PDB file of C-alpha atoms in Angstrom:
ATOM      1  CA  MET A   1     -28.385   7.130  11.764  1.00  0.00           C
ATOM      2  CA  ASN A   2     -28.923  10.814  11.205  1.00  0.00           C
ATOM      3  CA  ASP A   3     -28.571  11.314   7.441  1.00  0.00           C
ATOM      4  CA  ASN A   4     -27.406  14.854   8.080  1.00  0.00           C
ATOM      5  CA  GLU A   5     -24.326  13.677   9.966  1.00  0.00           C
ATOM      6  CA  SER A   6     -21.167  13.887   7.903  1.00  0.00           C
ATOM      7  CA  PRO A   7     -18.491  11.169   7.816  1.00  0.00           C
ATOM      8  CA  GLU A   8     -16.291  13.544   9.814  1.00  0.00           C
ATOM      9  CA  GLU A   9     -18.955  13.977  12.510  1.00  0.00           C
ATOM     10  CA  LEU A  10     -19.367  10.210  12.750  1.00  0.00           C
ATOM     11  CA  GLY A  11     -15.598   9.966  13.005  1.00  0.00           C
ATOM     12  CA  GLN A  12     -15.706  12.341  15.961  1.00  0.00           C
ATOM     13  CA  LYS A  13     -18.315  10.108  17.652  1.00  0.00           C
ATOM     14  CA  ILE A  14     -16.191   7.014  17.057  1.00  0.00           C
ATOM     15  CA  ASN A  15     -13.069   8.727  18.383  1.00  0.00           C
ATOM     16  CA  ALA A  16     -14.970   9.864  21.487  1.00  0.00           C
ATOM     17  CA  LEU A  17     -15.523   6.203  22.453  1.00  0.00           C
ATOM     18  CA  HIS A  18     -11.771   5.904  23.219  1.00  0.00           C
ATOM     19  CA  LEU A  19     -11.811   2.271  22.129  1.00  0.00           C
ATOM     20  CA  TRP A  20      -9.087   2.279  19.491  1.00  0.00           C
ATOM     21  CA  ASP A  21      -6.676   0.216  21.587  1.00  0.00           C
ATOM     22  CA  ALA A  22      -9.395  -2.293  22.486  1.00  0.00           C
ATOM     23  CA  ILE A  23     -10.265  -3.039  18.860  1.00  0.00           C
ATOM     24  CA  LEU A  24      -6.746  -2.697  17.452  1.00  0.00           C
ATOM     25  CA  PRO A  25      -6.253  -6.515  17.144  1.00  0.00           C
ATOM     26  CA  PHE A  26      -9.521  -7.074  15.255  1.00  0.00           C
ATOM     27  CA  ASN A  27     -10.805  -6.819  11.695  1.00  0.00           C
ATOM     28  CA  TRP A  28     -14.391  -6.974  10.507  1.00  0.00           C
ATOM     29  CA  ILE A  29     -16.427  -6.444   7.363  1.00  0.00           C
ATOM     30  CA  VAL A  30     -19.123  -3.933   6.475  1.00  0.00           C
ATOM     31  CA  LYS A  31     -21.066  -4.462   3.233  1.00  0.00           C
ATOM     32  CA  PRO A  32     -23.787  -1.916   2.448  1.00  0.00           C
ATOM     33  CA  LEU A  33     -26.645  -2.957   0.196  1.00  0.00           C
ATOM     34  CA  GLY A  34     -25.829  -2.554  -3.493  1.00  0.00           C
ATOM     35  CA  THR A  35     -22.055  -2.340  -3.168  1.00  0.00           C
ATOM     36  CA  VAL A  36     -19.900  -4.643  -5.256  1.00  0.00           C
ATOM     37  CA  PHE A  37     -17.137  -4.939  -2.668  1.00  0.00           C
ATOM     38  CA  PRO A  38     -17.173  -5.729   1.032  1.00  0.00           C
ATOM     39  CA  TYR A  39     -15.155  -3.224   3.072  1.00  0.00           C
ATOM     40  CA  PHE A  40     -12.625  -4.556   5.571  1.00  0.00           C
ATOM     41  CA  CYS A  41     -12.263  -2.403   8.644  1.00  0.00           C
ATOM     42  CA  THR A  42      -8.894  -2.313  10.368  1.00  0.00           C
ATOM     43  CA  ILE A  43      -6.865   0.095  12.485  1.00  0.00           C
ATOM     44  CA  LEU A  44      -3.300   1.337  12.213  1.00  0.00           C
ATOM     45  CA  LYS A  45      -1.831   3.373  15.047  1.00  0.00           C
ATOM     46  CA  GLY A  46      -0.012   6.537  14.013  1.00  0.00           C
ATOM     47  CA  ASP A  47       3.032   8.063  15.627  1.00  0.00           C
ATOM     48  CA  GLY A  48       1.141  11.061  17.000  1.00  0.00           C
ATOM     49  CA  LYS A  49       3.069  13.405  14.697  1.00  0.00           C
ATOM     50  CA  PRO A  50       0.469  14.447  13.627  1.00  0.00           C
ATOM     51  CA  VAL A  51      -1.665  11.270  13.222  1.00  0.00           C
ATOM     52  CA  CYS A  52      -2.864   9.199  16.187  1.00  0.00           C
ATOM     53  CA  VAL A  53      -5.077   6.654  14.431  1.00  0.00           C
ATOM     54  CA  ARG A  54      -5.818   5.587  10.879  1.00  0.00           C
ATOM     55  CA  TYR A  55      -9.045   3.660  10.392  1.00  0.00           C
ATOM     56  CA  LEU A  56      -8.887   1.858   7.039  1.00  0.00           C
ATOM     57  CA  MET A  57     -11.936   0.665   5.067  1.00  0.00           C
ATOM     58  CA  ILE A  58     -10.177  -1.650   2.612  1.00  0.00           C
ATOM     59  CA  GLU A  59     -11.972  -2.392  -0.639  1.00  0.00           C
ATOM     60  CA  GLY A  60     -12.484  -6.029  -1.650  1.00  0.00           C
ATOM     61  CA  TRP A  61     -11.168  -9.449  -0.719  1.00  0.00           C
ATOM     62  CA  GLN A  62      -8.057  -9.369  -2.893  1.00  0.00           C
ATOM     63  CA  THR A  63      -6.984  -6.005  -1.518  1.00  0.00           C
ATOM     64  CA  PHE A  64      -7.470  -7.274   2.028  1.00  0.00           C
ATOM     65  CA  HIS A  65      -5.411 -10.399   1.254  1.00  0.00           C
ATOM     66  CA  ASP A  66      -2.668  -8.129  -0.110  1.00  0.00           C
ATOM     67  CA  PHE A  67      -2.852  -5.960   3.008  1.00  0.00           C
ATOM     68  CA  VAL A  68      -2.485  -8.961   5.330  1.00  0.00           C
ATOM     69  CA  ARG A  69       0.404 -10.434   3.343  1.00  0.00           C
ATOM     70  CA  THR A  70       2.232  -7.121   3.197  1.00  0.00           C
ATOM     71  CA  ARG A  71       1.846  -6.705   6.966  1.00  0.00           C
ATOM     72  CA  VAL A  72       3.573 -10.090   7.382  1.00  0.00           C
ATOM     73  CA  ASP A  73       6.250  -9.399   4.757  1.00  0.00           C
ATOM     74  CA  ARG A  74       6.789  -5.782   3.720  1.00  0.00           C
ATOM     75  CA  ASN A  75       8.534  -6.947   0.525  1.00  0.00           C
ATOM     76  CA  TRP A  76       5.639  -9.077  -0.673  1.00  0.00           C
ATOM     77  CA  GLY A  77       3.790  -8.073  -3.845  1.00  0.00           C
ATOM     78  CA  PHE A  78       3.790  -4.502  -5.130  1.00  0.00           C
ATOM     79  CA  TYR A  79       2.410  -2.402  -2.253  1.00  0.00           C
ATOM     80  CA  SER A  80       5.065  -0.383  -0.417  1.00  0.00           C
ATOM     81  CA  THR A  81       2.685   1.323   2.015  1.00  0.00           C
ATOM     82  CA  PRO A  82      -1.000   1.009   3.031  1.00  0.00           C
ATOM     83  CA  MET A  83      -1.407   4.413   1.377  1.00  0.00           C
ATOM     84  CA  GLU A  84      -1.291   2.605  -1.992  1.00  0.00           C
ATOM     85  CA  LEU A  85      -4.187   0.240  -1.230  1.00  0.00           C
ATOM     86  CA  PRO A  86      -7.616   1.078  -2.685  1.00  0.00           C
ATOM     87  CA  HIS A  87      -9.537   2.138   0.410  1.00  0.00           C
ATOM     88  CA  PHE A  88     -11.261   4.873   2.362  1.00  0.00           C
ATOM     89  CA  GLU A  89      -9.450   6.175   5.422  1.00  0.00           C
ATOM     90  CA  LEU A  90     -10.543   7.986   8.549  1.00  0.00           C
ATOM     91  CA  VAL A  91      -7.605   9.895  10.023  1.00  0.00           C
ATOM     92  CA  VAL A  92      -7.616  11.118  13.625  1.00  0.00           C
ATOM     93  CA  GLY A  93      -5.053  13.783  14.408  1.00  0.00           C
ATOM     94  CA  VAL A  94      -3.241  14.372  17.672  1.00  0.00           C
ATOM     95  CA  ALA A  95      -5.510  17.334  18.383  1.00  0.00           C
ATOM     96  CA  GLY A  96      -8.645  15.224  17.882  1.00  0.00           C
ATOM     97  CA  ASP A  97      -9.292  16.566  14.378  1.00  0.00           C
ATOM     98  CA  VAL A  98     -10.906  14.076  11.981  1.00  0.00           C
ATOM     99  CA  HIS A  99     -10.498  13.805   8.195  1.00  0.00           C
ATOM    100  CA  VAL A 100     -11.689  11.236   5.640  1.00  0.00           C
ATOM    101  CA  PHE A 101      -9.868  10.449   2.386  1.00  0.00           C
ATOM    102  CA  ARG A 102     -10.027   8.194  -0.632  1.00  0.00           C
ATOM    103  CA  HIS A 103      -6.845   6.291  -1.528  1.00  0.00           C
ATOM    104  CA  ASP A 104      -6.069   4.667  -4.879  1.00  0.00           C
ATOM    105  CA  PRO A 105      -2.827   2.963  -5.937  1.00  0.00           C
ATOM    106  CA  GLY A 106      -0.234   5.426  -7.158  1.00  0.00           C
ATOM    107  CA  PHE A 107      -2.357   8.530  -6.555  1.00  0.00           C
ATOM    108  CA  VAL A 108      -2.257  11.201  -3.884  1.00  0.00           C
ATOM    109  CA  PRO A 109      -5.121  10.740  -1.348  1.00  0.00           C
ATOM    110  CA  ARG A 110      -8.077  13.006  -2.081  1.00  0.00           C
ATOM    111  CA  GLU A 111     -11.216  14.232  -0.351  1.00  0.00           C
ATOM    112  CA  LEU A 112     -14.382  12.220  -0.883  1.00  0.00           C
ATOM    113  CA  ALA A 113     -16.769  12.816  -3.765  1.00  0.00           C
ATOM    114  CA  GLU A 114     -20.436  13.150  -2.781  1.00  0.00           C
ATOM    115  CA  PRO A 115     -21.523   9.554  -3.656  1.00  0.00           C
ATOM    116  CA  GLU A 116     -18.536   8.285  -1.660  1.00  0.00           C
ATOM    117  CA  ARG A 117     -19.539  10.347   1.360  1.00  0.00           C
ATOM    118  CA  SER A 118     -22.888   8.534   1.478  1.00  0.00           C
ATOM    119  CA  LEU A 119     -21.154   5.136   1.293  1.00  0.00           C
ATOM    120  CA  VAL A 120     -18.544   6.009   3.931  1.00  0.00           C
ATOM    121  CA  ARG A 121     -21.266   7.423   6.185  1.00  0.00           C
ATOM    122  CA  LYS A 122     -22.942   3.981   6.190  1.00  0.00           C
ATOM    123  CA  ILE A 123     -19.684   2.165   6.910  1.00  0.00           C
ATOM    124  CA  LEU A 124     -18.792   4.495   9.771  1.00  0.00           C
ATOM    125  CA  TRP A 125     -22.255   4.246  11.321  1.00  0.00           C
ATOM    126  CA  GLU A 126     -21.937   0.451  11.411  1.00  0.00           C
ATOM    127  CA  THR A 127     -18.422   0.860  12.764  1.00  0.00           C
ATOM    128  CA  TYR A 128     -19.800   2.992  15.578  1.00  0.00           C
ATOM    129  CA  GLY A 129     -22.298   0.260  16.437  1.00  0.00           C
ATOM    130  CA  VAL A 130     -19.710  -2.526  16.317  1.00  0.00           C
ATOM    131  CA  MET A 131     -17.329  -0.593  18.561  1.00  0.00           C
ATOM    132  CA  MET A 132     -20.011   0.035  21.169  1.00  0.00           C
ATOM    133  CA  ARG A 133     -20.851  -3.667  21.177  1.00  0.00           C
ATOM    134  CA  VAL A 134     -17.172  -4.611  21.470  1.00  0.00           C
ATOM    135  CA  GLU A 135     -16.982  -2.514  24.628  1.00  0.00           C
ATOM    136  CA  SER A 136     -19.110  -5.149  26.389  1.00  0.00           C
ATOM    137  CA  ASP A 137     -18.265  -8.176  24.210  1.00  0.00           C
ATOM    138  CA  ARG A 138     -14.582  -8.262  23.308  1.00  0.00           C
ATOM    139  CA  GLU A 139     -15.049 -11.549  21.413  1.00  0.00           C
ATOM    140  CA  LEU A 140     -17.612 -10.157  18.969  1.00  0.00           C
ATOM    141  CA  PRO A 141     -15.240  -9.720  15.986  1.00  0.00           C
ATOM    142  CA  LEU A 142     -14.004 -13.318  16.515  1.00  0.00           C
ATOM    143  CA  ARG A 143     -17.462 -14.879  16.588  1.00  0.00           C
ATOM    144  CA  PHE A 144     -17.009 -16.764  13.289  1.00  0.00           C
ATOM    145  CA  ALA A 145     -13.226 -17.168  13.262  1.00  0.00           C
ATOM    146  CA  THR A 146     -13.329 -20.945  13.784  1.00  0.00           C
ATOM    147  CA  ASP A 147     -15.344 -21.365  10.578  1.00  0.00           C
ATOM    148  CA  LYS A 148     -12.721 -19.726   8.320  1.00  0.00           C
ATOM    149  CA  SER A 149     -15.024 -16.737   8.211  1.00  0.00           C
ATOM    150  CA  MET A 150     -15.002 -13.104   9.309  1.00  0.00           C
ATOM    151  CA  PHE A 151     -17.585 -11.232  11.309  1.00  0.00           C
ATOM    152  CA  ALA A 152     -19.593  -9.040   8.926  1.00  0.00           C
ATOM    153  CA  ARG A 153     -22.296  -6.435   9.137  1.00  0.00           C
ATOM    154  CA  VAL A 154     -24.274  -6.840   5.923  1.00  0.00           C
ATOM    155  CA  GLU A 155     -27.136  -4.649   4.786  1.00  0.00           C
ATOM    156  CA  THR A 156     -30.121  -6.517   3.323  1.00  0.00           C
ATOM    157  CA  SER A 157     -33.447  -5.232   2.034  1.00  0.00           C
ATOM    158  CA  ALA A 158     -34.785  -5.891   5.541  1.00  0.00           C
ATOM    159  CA  GLY A 159     -31.961  -4.098   7.349  1.00  0.00           C
ATOM    160  CA  TRP A 160     -28.526  -4.826   8.800  1.00  0.00           C
ATOM    161  CA  ILE A 161     -27.564  -8.277  10.086  1.00  0.00           C
ATOM    162  CA  ASP A 162     -24.599  -9.998  11.734  1.00  0.00           C
ATOM    163  CA  THR A 163     -23.380 -12.792   9.491  1.00  0.00           C
ATOM    164  CA  PRO A 164     -20.248 -14.851   8.812  1.00  0.00           C
ATOM    165  CA  MET A 165     -18.482 -14.090   5.526  1.00  0.00           C
ATOM    166  CA  GLU A 166     -16.362 -17.006   4.343  1.00  0.00           C
ATOM    167  CA  ILE A 167     -12.750 -16.127   3.584  1.00  0.00           C
ATOM    168  CA  PRO A 168     -11.893 -17.124  -0.011  1.00  0.00           C
ATOM    169  CA  ASP A 169      -8.421 -18.185  -1.027  1.00  0.00           C
ATOM    170  CA  PRO A 170      -6.348 -15.349  -2.508  1.00  0.00           C
ATOM    171  CA  ARG A 171      -5.555 -15.361  -6.198  1.00  0.00           C
ATOM    172  CA  PRO A 172      -2.045 -16.572  -7.068  1.00  0.00           C
ATOM    173  CA  HIS A 173       0.468 -13.734  -7.111  1.00  0.00           C
ATOM    174  CA  ILE A 174       2.281 -13.596 -10.455  1.00  0.00           C
ATOM    175  CA  GLU A 175       5.264 -11.434 -11.354  1.00  0.00           C
ATOM    176  CA  LYS A 176       6.625 -11.249 -14.895  1.00  0.00           C
ATOM    177  CA  VAL A 177       9.800  -9.370 -15.732  1.00  0.00           C
ATOM    178  CA  SER A 178      10.500  -8.984 -19.459  1.00  0.00           C
ATOM    179  CA  ILE A 179      13.711  -7.508 -20.849  1.00  0.00           C
ATOM    180  CA  ALA A 180      14.126  -6.761 -24.550  1.00  0.00           C
ATOM    181  CA  LYS A 181      16.779  -8.890 -26.287  1.00  0.00           C
ATOM    182  CA  ALA A 182      18.188  -5.808 -27.993  1.00  0.00           C
ATOM    183  CA  LEU A 183      18.734  -4.110 -24.621  1.00  0.00           C
ATOM    184  CA  LEU A 184      20.442  -7.206 -23.220  1.00  0.00           C
ATOM    185  CA  ALA A 185      22.689  -7.383 -26.290  1.00  0.00           C
ATOM    186  CA  LYS A 186      23.787  -3.769 -25.783  1.00  0.00           C
ATOM    187  CA  ALA A 187      24.518  -4.426 -22.110  1.00  0.00           C
ATOM    188  CA  LYS A 188      26.597  -7.512 -22.883  1.00  0.00           C
ATOM    189  CA  ASP A 189      28.818  -5.491 -25.217  1.00  0.00           C
ATOM    190  CA  LEU A 190      29.667  -2.905 -22.543  1.00  0.00           C
ATOM    191  CA  PRO A 191      32.814  -2.827 -20.393  1.00  0.00           C
ATOM    192  CA  PHE A 192      32.409  -4.628 -17.071  1.00  0.00           C
ATOM    193  CA  GLY A 193      33.659  -2.890 -13.920  1.00  0.00           C
ATOM    194  CA  GLN A 194      34.557  -5.926 -11.850  1.00  0.00           C
ATOM    195  CA  SER A 195      35.643  -3.906  -8.798  1.00  0.00           C
ATOM    196  CA  GLU A 196      32.886  -1.277  -8.984  1.00  0.00           C
ATOM    197  CA  SER A 197      29.877  -1.383  -6.658  1.00  0.00           C
ATOM    198  CA  VAL A 198      26.630   0.527  -6.956  1.00  0.00           C
ATOM    199  CA  GLU A 199      23.992   0.986  -4.238  1.00  0.00           C
ATOM    200  CA  LEU A 200      20.431   1.192  -5.580  1.00  0.00           C
ATOM    201  CA  ASP A 201      16.832   1.510  -4.431  1.00  0.00           C
ATOM    202  CA  PHE A 202      13.424   2.283  -5.929  1.00  0.00           C
ATOM    203  CA  ARG A 203      10.766   3.739  -3.632  1.00  0.00           C
ATOM    204  CA  ILE A 204       7.830   6.094  -3.320  1.00  0.00           C
ATOM    205  CA  ASP A 205       8.886   9.744  -3.023  1.00  0.00           C
ATOM    206  CA  LEU A 206       6.308  11.292  -0.716  1.00  0.00           C
ATOM    207  CA  GLY A 207       7.636  14.791  -1.209  1.00  0.00           C
ATOM    208  CA  VAL A 208       6.947  14.921  -4.959  1.00  0.00           C
ATOM    209  CA  VAL A 209       3.651  14.665  -6.897  1.00  0.00           C
ATOM    210  CA  THR A 210       2.584  15.313 -10.474  1.00  0.00           C
ATOM    211  CA  LYS A 211       0.849  18.556 -11.462  1.00  0.00           C
ATOM    212  CA  GLU A 212      -2.513  17.193 -12.604  1.00  0.00           C
ATOM    213  CA  PRO A 213      -6.157  17.556 -11.550  1.00  0.00           C
ATOM    214  CA  ARG A 214      -5.709  14.191  -9.800  1.00  0.00           C
ATOM    215  CA  PRO A 215      -2.050  14.221  -8.729  1.00  0.00           C
ATOM    216  CA  ARG A 216      -0.092  11.005  -8.910  1.00  0.00           C
ATOM    217  CA  CYS A 217       2.637   9.980  -6.490  1.00  0.00           C
ATOM    218  CA  ALA A 218       6.225   9.996  -7.684  1.00  0.00           C
ATOM    219  CA  TYR A 219       8.535   6.984  -7.383  1.00  0.00           C
ATOM    220  CA  ARG A 220      12.277   7.486  -7.368  1.00  0.00           C
ATOM    221  CA  LEU A 221      15.026   5.293  -8.743  1.00  0.00           C
ATOM    222  CA  LEU A 222      18.371   6.252  -7.225  1.00  0.00           C
ATOM    223  CA  ALA A 223      21.755   4.567  -7.470  1.00  0.00           C
ATOM    224  CA  ILE A 224      25.062   5.881  -6.138  1.00  0.00           C
ATOM    225  CA  ASP A 225      28.716   4.962  -6.183  1.00  0.00           C
ATOM    226  CA  PRO A 226      29.374   4.355  -2.449  1.00  0.00           C
ATOM    227  CA  ALA A 227      33.072   5.093  -2.864  1.00  0.00           C
ATOM    228  CA  THR A 228      32.525   8.635  -4.159  1.00  0.00           C
ATOM    229  CA  GLY A 229      28.867   9.403  -3.415  1.00  0.00           C
ATOM    230  CA  ALA A 230      28.328  10.205  -7.098  1.00  0.00           C
ATOM    231  CA  ARG A 231      24.888   9.538  -8.496  1.00  0.00           C
ATOM    232  CA  VAL A 232      24.892   6.744 -11.037  1.00  0.00           C
ATOM    233  CA  ILE A 233      21.132   6.763 -11.711  1.00  0.00           C
ATOM    234  CA  SER A 234      18.588   9.327 -10.581  1.00  0.00           C
ATOM    235  CA  ASP A 235      15.131   9.573 -12.088  1.00  0.00           C
ATOM    236  CA  ARG A 236      11.464   9.559 -11.175  1.00  0.00           C
ATOM    237  CA  THR A 237       8.371   7.931 -12.593  1.00  0.00           C
ATOM    238  CA  SER A 238       4.708   7.457 -11.735  1.00  0.00           C
ATOM    239  CA  ILE A 239       2.094   4.842 -12.527  1.00  0.00           C
ATOM    240  CA  THR A 240       0.310   4.697 -15.861  1.00  0.00           C
ATOM    241  CA  PRO A 241      -3.469   4.125 -16.013  1.00  0.00           C
ATOM    242  CA  ASP A 242      -3.181   0.865 -17.938  1.00  0.00           C
ATOM    243  CA  GLY A 243      -0.467  -0.777 -15.866  1.00  0.00           C
ATOM    244  CA  GLY A 244      -0.634   0.520 -12.308  1.00  0.00           C
ATOM    245  CA  LEU A 245       1.836  -0.508  -9.620  1.00  0.00           C
ATOM    246  CA  LYS A 246       2.323  -3.970 -11.104  1.00  0.00           C
ATOM    247  CA  ALA A 247       3.599  -2.715 -14.452  1.00  0.00           C
ATOM    248  CA  MET A 248       5.760  -0.083 -12.781  1.00  0.00           C
ATOM    249  CA  TRP A 249       7.531  -2.617 -10.578  1.00  0.00           C
ATOM    250  CA  GLU A 250       7.809  -5.213 -13.333  1.00  0.00           C
ATOM    251  CA  GLY A 251       9.452  -2.515 -15.456  1.00  0.00           C
ATOM    252  CA  LEU A 252      12.171  -1.814 -12.885  1.00  0.00           C
ATOM    253  CA  ALA A 253      14.777  -4.221 -14.302  1.00  0.00           C
ATOM    254  CA  PRO A 254      14.649  -2.860 -17.882  1.00  0.00           C
ATOM    255  CA  ARG A 255      14.633   0.710 -16.486  1.00  0.00           C
ATOM    256  CA  VAL A 256      17.804   0.035 -14.463  1.00  0.00           C
ATOM    257  CA  LEU A 257      19.514  -1.731 -17.361  1.00  0.00           C
ATOM    258  CA  THR A 258      18.611   1.094 -19.753  1.00  0.00           C
ATOM    259  CA  ARG A 259      20.231   3.644 -17.416  1.00  0.00           C
ATOM    260  CA  LEU A 260      23.370   1.515 -17.072  1.00  0.00           C
ATOM    261  CA  VAL A 261      23.606   1.147 -20.848  1.00  0.00           C
ATOM    262  CA  GLU A 262      23.300   4.922 -21.197  1.00  0.00           C
ATOM    263  CA  ARG A 263      26.115   5.264 -18.660  1.00  0.00           C
ATOM    264  CA  GLY A 264      28.375   3.083 -20.778  1.00  0.00           C
ATOM    265  CA  HIS A 265      29.509   0.299 -18.454  1.00  0.00           C
ATOM    266  CA  ILE A 266      28.159  -2.328 -16.048  1.00  0.00           C
ATOM    267  CA  PRO A 267      29.199  -2.419 -12.354  1.00  0.00           C
ATOM    268  CA  GLY A 268      30.523  -5.595 -10.812  1.00  0.00           C
ATOM    269  CA  GLU A 269      28.046  -5.436  -7.927  1.00  0.00           C
ATOM    270  CA  ILE A 270      24.645  -3.875  -7.287  1.00  0.00           C
ATOM    271  CA  ARG A 271      23.717  -3.607  -3.608  1.00  0.00           C
ATOM    272  CA  VAL A 272      20.078  -3.214  -2.567  1.00  0.00           C
ATOM    273  CA  CYS A 273      18.275  -2.950   0.769  1.00  0.00           C
ATOM    274  CA  SER A 274      14.784  -3.997  -0.376  1.00  0.00           C
ATOM    275  CA  GLY A 275      13.724  -7.581  -0.887  1.00  0.00           C
ATOM    276  CA  ARG A 276      11.238  -6.423  -3.529  1.00  0.00           C
ATOM    277  CA  VAL A 277      13.915  -4.548  -5.500  1.00  0.00           C
ATOM    278  CA  PHE A 278      16.189  -7.595  -5.184  1.00  0.00           C
ATOM    279  CA  ARG A 279      13.434  -9.833  -6.551  1.00  0.00           C
ATOM    280  CA  MET A 280      12.652  -7.500  -9.460  1.00  0.00           C
ATOM    281  CA  LEU A 281      16.326  -7.171 -10.496  1.00  0.00           C
ATOM    282  CA  ARG A 282      17.285 -10.813 -10.113  1.00  0.00           C
ATOM    283  CA  PRO A 283      16.272 -11.761 -13.703  1.00  0.00           C
ATOM    284  CA  LEU A 284      19.090  -9.491 -14.948  1.00  0.00           C
ATOM    285  CA  CYS A 285      21.603 -11.832 -13.331  1.00  0.00           C
ATOM    286  CA  LEU A 286      20.641 -14.585 -15.774  1.00  0.00           C
ATOM    287  CA  ASP A 287      22.285 -12.654 -18.625  1.00  0.00           C
ATOM    288  CA  ILE A 288      24.570 -10.037 -17.035  1.00  0.00           C
ATOM    289  CA  PRO A 289      27.401 -11.348 -14.768  1.00  0.00           C
ATOM    290  CA  PHE A 290      27.168  -8.797 -11.952  1.00  0.00           C
ATOM    291  CA  LYS A 291      26.682  -9.641  -8.282  1.00  0.00           C
ATOM    292  CA  LEU A 292      23.322  -8.673  -6.761  1.00  0.00           C
ATOM    293  CA  SER A 293      23.446  -8.465  -2.957  1.00  0.00           C
ATOM    294  CA  LEU A 294      20.763  -7.722  -0.345  1.00  0.00           C
ATOM    295  CA  HIS A 295      21.710  -5.673   2.739  1.00  0.00           C
ATOM    296  CA  ASP A 296      19.880  -4.744   5.928  1.00  0.00           C
ATOM    297  CA  ALA A 297      20.848  -1.090   5.477  1.00  0.00           C
ATOM    298  CA  LEU A 298      22.811   1.126   3.087  1.00  0.00           C
ATOM    299  CA  PRO A 299      23.500   4.335   5.048  1.00  0.00           C
ATOM    300  CA  LYS A 300      25.208   6.221   2.205  1.00  0.00           C
ATOM    301  CA  LEU A 301      22.303   5.524  -0.143  1.00  0.00           C
ATOM    302  CA  GLU A 302      19.827   6.518   2.559  1.00  0.00           C
ATOM    303  CA  ALA A 303      21.655   9.806   3.006  1.00  0.00           C
ATOM    304  CA  ALA A 304      21.480  10.392  -0.750  1.00  0.00           C
ATOM    305  CA  PHE A 305      17.711   9.870  -0.717  1.00  0.00           C
ATOM    306  CA  ALA A 306      17.400  12.248   2.215  1.00  0.00           C
ATOM    307  CA  GLY A 307      19.367  14.838   0.272  1.00  0.00           C
ATOM    308  CA  GLY A 308      16.605  15.068  -2.345  1.00  0.00           C
ATOM    309  CA  GLY A 309      17.344  16.496  -5.775  1.00  0.00           C
ATOM    310  CA  LYS A 310      16.672  14.938  -9.126  1.00  0.00           C
TER     311      LYS A 310
END
């Protein structure tokens, strides 16, 4: 490897191989010497407007487990998009332009810091080598699959080697939703609108970020009255350093109940279109007698999100 080559220049070399489709089904590991985490290399095809390919270098076993589970079930866990995973990402644009970013949960992607550029340079160089080998040996990334292991390129004091890396079991996924007794007591004393329905969702708002040296992504809670289109709840939040995505999602139920208490009455039905939102709000049903229903689509709510605003 030429130490003077930038991650972007290596990305250009990798893109010039034209092997993205050939390696799309495969994942492998690169672990440079001295790094705490292995990096899991995987590809996501873009829509060509303006991204053609995203090459993800996912950080650590647990993150990779979360990535795989979320790909199977988009409502699993707390990640709404691969953008939220801790990882490095090589992005290839439709015009062949190449960019490399660092992603962290709840933050806007940023350019690499200098120590990160050295690390990513190593990962991309090994990626380049693996892709050239795959061109003649399409089974290379599956070499150790029968042993519950993944193909890995690991740097030792003597150099880089091919080796199996055993796949550990993922940690149990735990969700805990806590609602203050005082808040529940206030809600129980409110009028109950038996015939009233509310459509609600909570999602990342890609068009809004915080004004900070390291901008955070905004997440929007929006609820409307489908009969009138009036906004019942409309606010935004972002992650906090101590809680991250987990605390934000686990705080959804008390956030929704607080807004309904402020409004002064409880609707008879809350309709949602996200299995994750449904799961996070379900504990409210143990104490508040409204109907919580899951729908494939809520067009009026979707139109309200598209309309923007507060």
